[in-house]
Short mmCIF file of C-alpha atoms and ligand atoms in Angstrom, two decimals:
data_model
loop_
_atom_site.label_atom_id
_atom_site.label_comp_id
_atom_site.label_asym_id
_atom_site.label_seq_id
_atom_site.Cartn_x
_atom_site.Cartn_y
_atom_site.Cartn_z
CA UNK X 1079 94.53 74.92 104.37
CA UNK X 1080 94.14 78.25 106.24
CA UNK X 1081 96.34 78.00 109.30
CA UNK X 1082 94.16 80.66 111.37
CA UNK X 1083 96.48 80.52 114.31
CA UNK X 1084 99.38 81.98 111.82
CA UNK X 1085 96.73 85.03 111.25
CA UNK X 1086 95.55 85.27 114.68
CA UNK X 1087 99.10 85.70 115.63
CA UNK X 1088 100.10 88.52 112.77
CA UNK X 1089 97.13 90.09 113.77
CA UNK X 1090 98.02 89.94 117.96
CA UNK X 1091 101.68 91.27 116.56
CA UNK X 1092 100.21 94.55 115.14
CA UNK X 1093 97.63 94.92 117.97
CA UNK X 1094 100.83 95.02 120.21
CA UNK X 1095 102.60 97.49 117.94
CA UNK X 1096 100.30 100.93 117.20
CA UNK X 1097 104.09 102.53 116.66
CA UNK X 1098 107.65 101.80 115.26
CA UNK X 1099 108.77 101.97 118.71
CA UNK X 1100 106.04 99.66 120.04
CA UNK X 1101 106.78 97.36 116.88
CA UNK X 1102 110.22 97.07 117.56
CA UNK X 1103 109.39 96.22 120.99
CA UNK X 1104 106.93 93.38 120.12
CA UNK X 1105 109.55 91.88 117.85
CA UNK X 1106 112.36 92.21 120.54
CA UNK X 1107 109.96 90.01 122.70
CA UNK X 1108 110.25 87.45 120.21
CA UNK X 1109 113.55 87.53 120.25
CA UNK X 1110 114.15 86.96 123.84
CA UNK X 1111 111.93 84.25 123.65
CA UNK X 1112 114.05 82.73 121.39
CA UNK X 1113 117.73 82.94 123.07
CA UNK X 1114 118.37 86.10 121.16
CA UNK X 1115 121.27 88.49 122.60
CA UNK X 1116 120.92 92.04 122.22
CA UNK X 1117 124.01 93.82 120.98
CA UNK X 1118 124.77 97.12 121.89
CA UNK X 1119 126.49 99.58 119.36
CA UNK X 1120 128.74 101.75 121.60
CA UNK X 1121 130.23 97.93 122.99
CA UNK X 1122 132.61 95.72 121.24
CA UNK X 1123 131.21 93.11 119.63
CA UNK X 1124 132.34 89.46 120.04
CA UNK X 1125 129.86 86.29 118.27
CA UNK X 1126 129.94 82.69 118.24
CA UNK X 1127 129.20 80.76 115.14
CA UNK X 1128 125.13 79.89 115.51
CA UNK X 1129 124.90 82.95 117.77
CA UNK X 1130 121.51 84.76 117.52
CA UNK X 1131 121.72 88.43 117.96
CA UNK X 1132 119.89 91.52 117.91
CA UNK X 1133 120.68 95.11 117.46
CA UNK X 1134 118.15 98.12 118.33
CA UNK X 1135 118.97 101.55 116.73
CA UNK X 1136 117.01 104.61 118.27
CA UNK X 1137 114.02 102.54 119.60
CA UNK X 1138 112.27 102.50 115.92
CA UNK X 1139 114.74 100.09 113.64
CA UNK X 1140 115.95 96.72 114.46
CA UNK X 1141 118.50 94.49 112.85
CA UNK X 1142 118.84 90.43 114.18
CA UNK X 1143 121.10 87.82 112.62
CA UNK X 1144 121.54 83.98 113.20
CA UNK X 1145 125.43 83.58 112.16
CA UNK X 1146 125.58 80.36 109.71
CA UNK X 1147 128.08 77.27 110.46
CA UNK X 1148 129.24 78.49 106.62
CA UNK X 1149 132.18 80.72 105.70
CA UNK X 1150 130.36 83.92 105.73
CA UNK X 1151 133.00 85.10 102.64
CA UNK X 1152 131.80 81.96 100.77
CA UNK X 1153 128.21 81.98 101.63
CA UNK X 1154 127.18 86.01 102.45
CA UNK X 1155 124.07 87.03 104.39
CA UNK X 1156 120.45 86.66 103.79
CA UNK X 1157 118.67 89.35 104.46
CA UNK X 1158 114.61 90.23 104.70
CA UNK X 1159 114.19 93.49 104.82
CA UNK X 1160 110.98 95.62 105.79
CA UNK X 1161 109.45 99.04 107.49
CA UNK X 1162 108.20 99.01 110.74
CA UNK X 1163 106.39 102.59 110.46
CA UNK X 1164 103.29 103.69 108.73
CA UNK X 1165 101.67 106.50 107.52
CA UNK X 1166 99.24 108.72 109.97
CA UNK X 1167 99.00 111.69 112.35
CA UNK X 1168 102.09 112.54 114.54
CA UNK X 1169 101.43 115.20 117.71
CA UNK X 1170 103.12 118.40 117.47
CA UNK X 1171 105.91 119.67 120.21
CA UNK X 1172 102.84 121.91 121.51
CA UNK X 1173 100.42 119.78 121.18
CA UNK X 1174 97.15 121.14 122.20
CA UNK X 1175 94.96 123.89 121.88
CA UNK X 1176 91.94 124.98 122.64
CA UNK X 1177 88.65 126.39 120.75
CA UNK X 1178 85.56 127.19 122.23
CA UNK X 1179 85.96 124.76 125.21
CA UNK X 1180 87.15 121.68 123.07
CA UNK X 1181 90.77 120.53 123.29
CA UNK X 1182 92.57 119.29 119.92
CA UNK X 1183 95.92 118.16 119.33
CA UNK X 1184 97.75 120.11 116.76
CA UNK X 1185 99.13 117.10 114.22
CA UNK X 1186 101.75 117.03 111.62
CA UNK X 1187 101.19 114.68 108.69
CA UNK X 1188 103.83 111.26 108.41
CA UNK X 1189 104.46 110.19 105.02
CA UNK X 1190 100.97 109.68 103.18
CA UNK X 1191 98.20 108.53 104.39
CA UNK X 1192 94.09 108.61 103.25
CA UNK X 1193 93.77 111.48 105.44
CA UNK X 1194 89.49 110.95 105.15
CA UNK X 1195 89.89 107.51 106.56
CA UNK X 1196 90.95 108.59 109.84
CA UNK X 1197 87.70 110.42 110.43
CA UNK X 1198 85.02 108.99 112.87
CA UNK X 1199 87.67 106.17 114.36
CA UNK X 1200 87.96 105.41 117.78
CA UNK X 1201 91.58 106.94 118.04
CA UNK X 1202 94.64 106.91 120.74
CA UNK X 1203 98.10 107.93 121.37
CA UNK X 1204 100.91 106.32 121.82
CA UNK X 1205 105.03 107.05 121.08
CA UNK X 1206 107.84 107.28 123.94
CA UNK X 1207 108.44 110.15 126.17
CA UNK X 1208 111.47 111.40 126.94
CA UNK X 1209 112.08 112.29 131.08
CA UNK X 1210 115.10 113.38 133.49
CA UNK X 1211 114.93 110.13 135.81
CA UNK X 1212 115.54 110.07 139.69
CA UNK X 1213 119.15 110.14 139.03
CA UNK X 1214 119.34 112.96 136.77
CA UNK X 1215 119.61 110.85 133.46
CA UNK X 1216 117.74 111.25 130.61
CA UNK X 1217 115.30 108.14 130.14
CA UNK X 1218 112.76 107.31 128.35
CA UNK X 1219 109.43 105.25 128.10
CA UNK X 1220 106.93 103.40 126.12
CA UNK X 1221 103.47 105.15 126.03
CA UNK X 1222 100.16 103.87 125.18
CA UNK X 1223 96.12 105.21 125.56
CA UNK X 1224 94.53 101.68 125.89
CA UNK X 1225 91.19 103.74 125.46
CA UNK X 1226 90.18 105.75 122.76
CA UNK X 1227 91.19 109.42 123.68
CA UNK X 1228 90.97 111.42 120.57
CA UNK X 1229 88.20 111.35 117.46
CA UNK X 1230 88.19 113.92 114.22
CA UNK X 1231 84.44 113.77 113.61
CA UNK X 1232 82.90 114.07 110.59
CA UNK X 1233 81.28 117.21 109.45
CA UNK X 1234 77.52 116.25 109.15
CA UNK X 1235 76.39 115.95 105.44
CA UNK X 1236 73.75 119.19 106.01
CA UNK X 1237 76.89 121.38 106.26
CA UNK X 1238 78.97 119.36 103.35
CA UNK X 1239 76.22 118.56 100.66
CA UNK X 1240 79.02 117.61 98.12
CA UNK X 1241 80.96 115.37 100.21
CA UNK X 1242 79.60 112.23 98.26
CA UNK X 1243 80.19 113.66 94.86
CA UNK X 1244 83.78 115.67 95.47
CA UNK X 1245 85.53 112.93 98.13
CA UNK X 1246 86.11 114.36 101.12
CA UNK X 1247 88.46 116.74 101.63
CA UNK X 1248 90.21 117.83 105.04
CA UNK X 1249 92.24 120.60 104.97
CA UNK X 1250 95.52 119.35 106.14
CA UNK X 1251 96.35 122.46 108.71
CA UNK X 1252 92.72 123.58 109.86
CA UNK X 1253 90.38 120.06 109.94
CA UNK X 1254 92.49 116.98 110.67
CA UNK X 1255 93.10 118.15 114.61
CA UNK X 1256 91.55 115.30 116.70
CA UNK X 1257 89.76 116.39 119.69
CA UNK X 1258 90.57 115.36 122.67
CA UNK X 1259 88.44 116.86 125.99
CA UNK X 1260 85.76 119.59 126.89
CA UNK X 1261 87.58 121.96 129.07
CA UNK X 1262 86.56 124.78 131.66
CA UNK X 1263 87.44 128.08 131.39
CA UNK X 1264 90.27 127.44 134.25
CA UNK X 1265 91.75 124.23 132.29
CA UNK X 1266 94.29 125.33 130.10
CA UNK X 1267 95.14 122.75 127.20
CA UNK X 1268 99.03 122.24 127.16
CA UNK X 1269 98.88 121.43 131.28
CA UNK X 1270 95.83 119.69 130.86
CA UNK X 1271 97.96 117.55 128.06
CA UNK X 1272 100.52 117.23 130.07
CA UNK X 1273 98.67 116.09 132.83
CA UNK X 1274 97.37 113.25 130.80
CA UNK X 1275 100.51 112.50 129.47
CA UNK X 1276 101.94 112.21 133.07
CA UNK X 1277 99.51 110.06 134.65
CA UNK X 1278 99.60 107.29 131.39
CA UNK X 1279 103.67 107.24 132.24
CA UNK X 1280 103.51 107.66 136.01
CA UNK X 1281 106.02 110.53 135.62
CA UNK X 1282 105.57 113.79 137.04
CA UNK X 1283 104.84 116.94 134.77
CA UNK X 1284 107.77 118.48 135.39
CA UNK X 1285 109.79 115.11 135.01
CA UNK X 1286 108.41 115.43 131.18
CA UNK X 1287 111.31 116.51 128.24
CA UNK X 1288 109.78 115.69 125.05
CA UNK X 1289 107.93 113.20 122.81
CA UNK X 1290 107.34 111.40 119.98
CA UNK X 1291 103.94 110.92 119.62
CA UNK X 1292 101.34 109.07 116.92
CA UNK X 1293 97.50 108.86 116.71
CA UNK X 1294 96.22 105.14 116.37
CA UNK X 1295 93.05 103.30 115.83
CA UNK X 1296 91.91 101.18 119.18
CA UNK X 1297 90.10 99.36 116.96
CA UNK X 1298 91.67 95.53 116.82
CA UNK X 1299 92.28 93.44 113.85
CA UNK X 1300 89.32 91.20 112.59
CA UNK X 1301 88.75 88.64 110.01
CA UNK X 1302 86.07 89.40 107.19
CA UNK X 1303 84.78 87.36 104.46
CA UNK X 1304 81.75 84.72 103.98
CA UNK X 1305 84.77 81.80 105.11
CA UNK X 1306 87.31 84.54 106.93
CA UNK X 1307 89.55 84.88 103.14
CA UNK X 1308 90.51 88.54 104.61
CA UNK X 1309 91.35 90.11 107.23
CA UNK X 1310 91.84 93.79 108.61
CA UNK X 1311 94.05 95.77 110.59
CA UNK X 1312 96.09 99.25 110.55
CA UNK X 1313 99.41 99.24 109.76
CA UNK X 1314 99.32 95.98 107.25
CA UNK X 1315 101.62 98.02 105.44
CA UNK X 1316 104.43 97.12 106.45
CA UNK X 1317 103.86 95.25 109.85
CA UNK X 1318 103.16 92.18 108.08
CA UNK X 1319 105.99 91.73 106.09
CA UNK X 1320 107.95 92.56 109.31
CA UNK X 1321 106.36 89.78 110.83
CA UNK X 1322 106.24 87.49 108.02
CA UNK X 1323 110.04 87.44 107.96
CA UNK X 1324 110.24 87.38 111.42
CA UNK X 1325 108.05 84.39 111.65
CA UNK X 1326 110.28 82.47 108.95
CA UNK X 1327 113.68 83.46 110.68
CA UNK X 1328 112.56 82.09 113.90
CA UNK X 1329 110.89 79.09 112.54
CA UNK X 1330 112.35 75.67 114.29
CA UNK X 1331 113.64 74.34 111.05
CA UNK X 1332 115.50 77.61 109.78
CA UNK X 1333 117.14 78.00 113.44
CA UNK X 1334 117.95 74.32 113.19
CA UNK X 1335 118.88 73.75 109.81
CA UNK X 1336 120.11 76.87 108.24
CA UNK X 1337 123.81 76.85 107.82
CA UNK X 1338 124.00 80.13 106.17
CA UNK X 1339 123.79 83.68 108.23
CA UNK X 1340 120.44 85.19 108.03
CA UNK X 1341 119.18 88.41 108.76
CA UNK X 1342 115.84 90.37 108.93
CA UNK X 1343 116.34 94.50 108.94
CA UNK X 1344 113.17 96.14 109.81
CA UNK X 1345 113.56 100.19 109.27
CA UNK X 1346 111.63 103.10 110.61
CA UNK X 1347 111.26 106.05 108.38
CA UNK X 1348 110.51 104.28 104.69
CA UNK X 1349 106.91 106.35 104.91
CA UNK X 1350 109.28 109.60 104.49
CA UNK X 1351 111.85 107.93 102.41
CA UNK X 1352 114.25 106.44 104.63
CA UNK X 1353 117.10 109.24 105.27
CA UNK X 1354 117.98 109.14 108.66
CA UNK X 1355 120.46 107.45 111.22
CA UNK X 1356 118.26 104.65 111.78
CA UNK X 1357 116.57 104.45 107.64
CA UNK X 1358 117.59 102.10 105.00
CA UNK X 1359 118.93 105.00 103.33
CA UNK X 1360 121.21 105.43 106.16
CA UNK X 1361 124.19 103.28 107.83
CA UNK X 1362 122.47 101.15 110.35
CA UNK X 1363 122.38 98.23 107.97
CA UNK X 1364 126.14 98.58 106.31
CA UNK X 1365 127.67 99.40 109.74
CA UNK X 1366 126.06 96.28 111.38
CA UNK X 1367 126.83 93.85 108.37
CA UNK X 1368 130.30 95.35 108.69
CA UNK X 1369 130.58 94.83 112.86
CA UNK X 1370 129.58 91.47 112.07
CA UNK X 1371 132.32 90.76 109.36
CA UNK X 1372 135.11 92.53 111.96
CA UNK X 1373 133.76 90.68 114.74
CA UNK X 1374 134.57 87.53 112.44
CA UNK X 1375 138.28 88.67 111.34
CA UNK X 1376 137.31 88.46 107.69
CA UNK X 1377 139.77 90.48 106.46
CA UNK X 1378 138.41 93.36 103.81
CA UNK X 1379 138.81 91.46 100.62
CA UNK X 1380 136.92 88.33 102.57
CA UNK X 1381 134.60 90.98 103.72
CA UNK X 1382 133.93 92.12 100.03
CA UNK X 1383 133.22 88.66 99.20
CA UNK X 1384 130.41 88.48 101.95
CA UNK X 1385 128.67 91.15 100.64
CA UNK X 1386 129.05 89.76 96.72
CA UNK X 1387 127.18 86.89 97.62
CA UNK X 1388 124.45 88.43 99.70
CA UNK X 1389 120.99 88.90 98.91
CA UNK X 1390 118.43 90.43 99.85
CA UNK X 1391 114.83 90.23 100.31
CA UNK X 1392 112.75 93.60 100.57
CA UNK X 1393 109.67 92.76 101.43
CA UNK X 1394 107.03 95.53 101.40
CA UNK X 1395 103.29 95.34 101.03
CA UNK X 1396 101.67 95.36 96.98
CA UNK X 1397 98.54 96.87 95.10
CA UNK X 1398 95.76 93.99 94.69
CA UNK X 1399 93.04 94.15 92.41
CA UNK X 1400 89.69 95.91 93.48
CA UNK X 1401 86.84 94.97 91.56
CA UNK X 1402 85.43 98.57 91.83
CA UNK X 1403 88.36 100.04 90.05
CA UNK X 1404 89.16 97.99 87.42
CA UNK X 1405 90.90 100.94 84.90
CA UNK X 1406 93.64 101.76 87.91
CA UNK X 1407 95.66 98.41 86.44
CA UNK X 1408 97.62 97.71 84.13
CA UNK X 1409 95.95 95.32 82.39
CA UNK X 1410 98.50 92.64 82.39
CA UNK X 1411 99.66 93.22 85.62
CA UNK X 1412 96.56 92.65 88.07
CA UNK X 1413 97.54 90.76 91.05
CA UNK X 1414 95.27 89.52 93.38
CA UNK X 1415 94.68 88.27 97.19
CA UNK X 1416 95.35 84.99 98.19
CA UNK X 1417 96.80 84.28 95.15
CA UNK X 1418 100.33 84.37 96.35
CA UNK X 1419 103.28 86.96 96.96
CA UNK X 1420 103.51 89.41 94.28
CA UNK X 1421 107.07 90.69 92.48
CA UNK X 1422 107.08 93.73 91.34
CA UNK X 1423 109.29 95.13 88.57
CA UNK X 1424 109.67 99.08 88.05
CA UNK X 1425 111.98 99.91 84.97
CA UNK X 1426 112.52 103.33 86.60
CA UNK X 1427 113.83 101.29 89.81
CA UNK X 1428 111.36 101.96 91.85
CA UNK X 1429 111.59 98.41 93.22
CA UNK X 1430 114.90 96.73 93.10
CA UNK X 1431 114.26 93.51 91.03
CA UNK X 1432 115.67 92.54 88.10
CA UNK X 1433 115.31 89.40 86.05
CA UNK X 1434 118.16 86.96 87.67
CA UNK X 1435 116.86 88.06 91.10
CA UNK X 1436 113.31 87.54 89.98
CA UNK X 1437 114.45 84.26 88.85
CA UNK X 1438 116.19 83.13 91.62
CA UNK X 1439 112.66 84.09 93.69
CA UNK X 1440 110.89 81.97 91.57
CA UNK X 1441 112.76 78.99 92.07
CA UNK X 1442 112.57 79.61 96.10
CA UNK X 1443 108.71 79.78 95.41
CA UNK X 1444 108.44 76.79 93.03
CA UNK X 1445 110.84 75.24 95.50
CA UNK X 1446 108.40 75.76 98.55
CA UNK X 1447 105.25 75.15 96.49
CA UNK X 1448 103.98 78.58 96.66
CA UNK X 1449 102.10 80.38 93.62
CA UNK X 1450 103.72 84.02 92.76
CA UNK X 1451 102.31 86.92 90.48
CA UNK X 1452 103.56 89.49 88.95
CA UNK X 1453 102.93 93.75 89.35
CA UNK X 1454 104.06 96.75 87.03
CA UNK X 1455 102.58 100.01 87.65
CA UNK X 1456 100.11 101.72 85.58
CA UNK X 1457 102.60 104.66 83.04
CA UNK X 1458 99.99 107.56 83.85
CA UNK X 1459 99.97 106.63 87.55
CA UNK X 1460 103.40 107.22 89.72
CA UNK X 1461 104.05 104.47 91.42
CA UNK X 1462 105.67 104.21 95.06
CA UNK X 1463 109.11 102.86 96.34
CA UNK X 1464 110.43 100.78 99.45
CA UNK X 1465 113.29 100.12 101.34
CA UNK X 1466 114.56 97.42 98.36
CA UNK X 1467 116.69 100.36 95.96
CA UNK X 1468 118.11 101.95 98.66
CA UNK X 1469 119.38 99.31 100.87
CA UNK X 1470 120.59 97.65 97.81
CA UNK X 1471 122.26 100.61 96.29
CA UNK X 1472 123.69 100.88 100.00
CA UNK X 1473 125.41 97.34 100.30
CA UNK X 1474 126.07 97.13 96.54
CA UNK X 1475 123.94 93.60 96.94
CA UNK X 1476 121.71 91.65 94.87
CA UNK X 1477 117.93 92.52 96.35
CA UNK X 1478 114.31 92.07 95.02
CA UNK X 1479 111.15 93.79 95.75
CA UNK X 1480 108.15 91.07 96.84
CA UNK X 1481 105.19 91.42 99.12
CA UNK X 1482 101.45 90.28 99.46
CA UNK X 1483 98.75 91.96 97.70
CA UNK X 1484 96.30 94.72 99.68
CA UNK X 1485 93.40 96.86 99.37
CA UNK X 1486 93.37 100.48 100.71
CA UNK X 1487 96.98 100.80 101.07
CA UNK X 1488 97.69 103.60 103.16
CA UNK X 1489 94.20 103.75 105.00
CA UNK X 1490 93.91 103.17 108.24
CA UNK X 1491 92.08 100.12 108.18
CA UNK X 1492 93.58 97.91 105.14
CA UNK X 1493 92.27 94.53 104.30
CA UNK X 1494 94.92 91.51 102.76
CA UNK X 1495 94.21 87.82 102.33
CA UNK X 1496 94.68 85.37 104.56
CA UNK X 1497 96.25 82.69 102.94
CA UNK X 1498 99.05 85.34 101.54
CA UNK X 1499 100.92 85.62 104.55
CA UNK X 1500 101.30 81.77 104.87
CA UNK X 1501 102.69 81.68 101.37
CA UNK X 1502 105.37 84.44 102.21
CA UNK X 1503 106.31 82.55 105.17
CA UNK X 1504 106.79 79.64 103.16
CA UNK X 1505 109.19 81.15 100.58
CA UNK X 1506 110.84 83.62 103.36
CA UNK X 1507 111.49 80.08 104.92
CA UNK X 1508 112.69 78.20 101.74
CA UNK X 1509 115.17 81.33 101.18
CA UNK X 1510 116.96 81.12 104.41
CA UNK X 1511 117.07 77.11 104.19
CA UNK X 1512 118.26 78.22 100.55
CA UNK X 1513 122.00 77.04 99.88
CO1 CO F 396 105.15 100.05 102.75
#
């Protein structure tokens, strides 16, 4: 049985979250629904046993942890781990321009996306800006265009003949700028910008510092199928495993019943691969799993011990099967939707799993009565990476590489199955009830 609600609610979670930062945000509400106490990094940290905490690094990455009744040295942390960001268009420092009259935001590309599918989509904006408050402080805010505000329009096929034979191409410096507004000759594009800017944040121009800004589709997510099997959204990759493990972390009887400490780590950045102060190639995981262990007094032997009997989960989004492309497959290896979480195994480590972790994630799935498959990359195609090798090569822990199967990965509409996410709830569940 399809429980709809459990869709309608992913796809209500990435309506809420057109950016990392918004993402983070959306999950944070969660949290304080849910008794969770936000821990900041630059103040000591002191936890009870069955404390729920939260940790935000840099607005874009977020880290929360239920600690376990259990010795944490005999029983180590369970961790889900997943990318809040996605690929897309990100607004340069000076933004916009101006050609014959029309307005257009200068873009830089983020990490990979199908640059052609973010042609004729009703587009926004929406990031944090940075601004000197009343005080003199630097602050910062949460924006969001709930309109559409910028399109890239397609050139018409009279002027691009090919277009249906060769793909279509955009060049990546000259023809991806959306436009944004028909200007005057006395309206200048950068105030103009500004001015926009400053009214959607109720700051003053001259308040503004800087930016980070990303294009969006308005458009919200949908169901599709003769009896709703699928649904769309943007951002699928990787906002549903965030919310997936989010979803089975907060769930009544893993809050209730759990004695183990468990852990979701949701990174910005994995679209670029994951270097930075707040990636999963970077320290915010290790220095919080640490904090936690010091905040405990395990001493650094106990603390080693932790850590040897950790696992963790990376959870990132995988390739299904499209009919119309049957020779991109292995042959063995096609996985498909709503046939249950797929684990995928790269001999190159590309994904983390090996065979005792891919056993012990079969036994949580036969455990919660949830079907699994299995992916390997085509040889002649390369195949991507996640989070999973570098937060495991991080920690030194046991980790494995799962997620539910897609079409269009990377676009910015993708399409899943429905009855996917349920089944990665269900084994995200039966990992942290795991003993
Ligand atoms: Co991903």
């Amino acid at each position: 049985m399809i429980k709809r609600q459990s869709i309608k609610k992913l796809l209500d979670f990435i309506d809420d979250s057109p950016t990392p930062w918004h993402a983070v945000a959306t999950i944070e509400a969660a949290l304080i629904a849910a008794q969770f106490i936000r821990l900041d990094e630059t103040v000591k940290w002191s936890l009870q046993a069955g404390g729920r905490y939260y940790v935000i690094r840099d607005d874009s990455s977020i880290i929360l942890f239920v600690l376990g009744q259990k010795s944490l040295a005999d029983s180590g942390f369970k961790i889900v781990g997943a990318h809040t960001d996605s690929p897309g268009l990100r607004i340069r420092p000076n933004g916009a321009q101006v050609s014959n009259g029309f307005a257009q935001l200068g873009v830089e590309i983020y990490g990979g996306p199908i640059l052609a599918t973010f042609t004729d989509r009703d587009l926004s904006l929406a990031g944090r800006v940075s601004y000197s408050d009343e005080q003199g402080y630097i602050a910062h805010k949460r924006i969001r265009f709930g309109q559409s505000v910028l399109r890239i329009p397609n050139l018409a096929i009279h002027m691009n003949r090919s277009v249906n034979d060769e793909g279509l191409k955009l060049h990546k410096q000259t023809e991806l700028l959306p436009l944004f507004a028909q200007l005057t000759e006395e309206q200048l594009p950068n105030p103009y910008f500004m001015q926009l800017l400053a009214q959607a944040t109720n700051l003053d121009t001259d308040q503004m510092l800087s930016w980070d800004l990303a294009v969006y589709d308005t458009q919200k997510g949908t169901f599709w199928g003769a009896a709703n099997e699928f649904y769309a959204n943007s951002q699928i990759d990787n906002l549903a495993s965030c919310h997936a493990g989010l979803q089975a972390l907060l769930d009544e009887q893993v809050l209730n019943q759990s004695q183990g400490t468990l852990a979701c780590a949701f990174f910005d950045h994995e679209e670029v691969g994951s270097e930075s102060h707040i990636g999963a190639a970077g320290s915010f995981l290790s220095d919080c799993l640490q904090r936690i262990t010091l905040a405990l007094n395990l001493d650094r032997e106990d603390s080693a011990r932790a850590l040897a009997h950790s696992f963790l989960i990376s959870a990132d989004m995988a390739h299904a099967y499209h009919p119309n492309f049957p020779a991109a497959y292995d042959v063995n290896h096609k996985v498909f939707v709503n046939r249950g979480p797929v684990i995928k195994s790269n001999a190159n480590r590309r994904y983390s799993s090996e065979s005792i972790s891919i056993a012990q994630f079969i036994r949580w799935c036969q455990d919660a009565d949830v079907p699994y498959q299995h992916y390997s990359h085509r040889n002649d195609l390369a195949c991507g990476s996640t989070i999973g090798p570098l937060a495991s090569a991080k920690l030194g822990i046991r980790s494995i590489d799962i997620g539910c199967p897609m079409w269009a990965m990377h676009s910015i509409r993708e399409s899943a199955g429905v009855y996917d996410h349920e089944y990665l709830i269900k084994v995200l569940k039966q990992f942290f009830l795991s003993v």
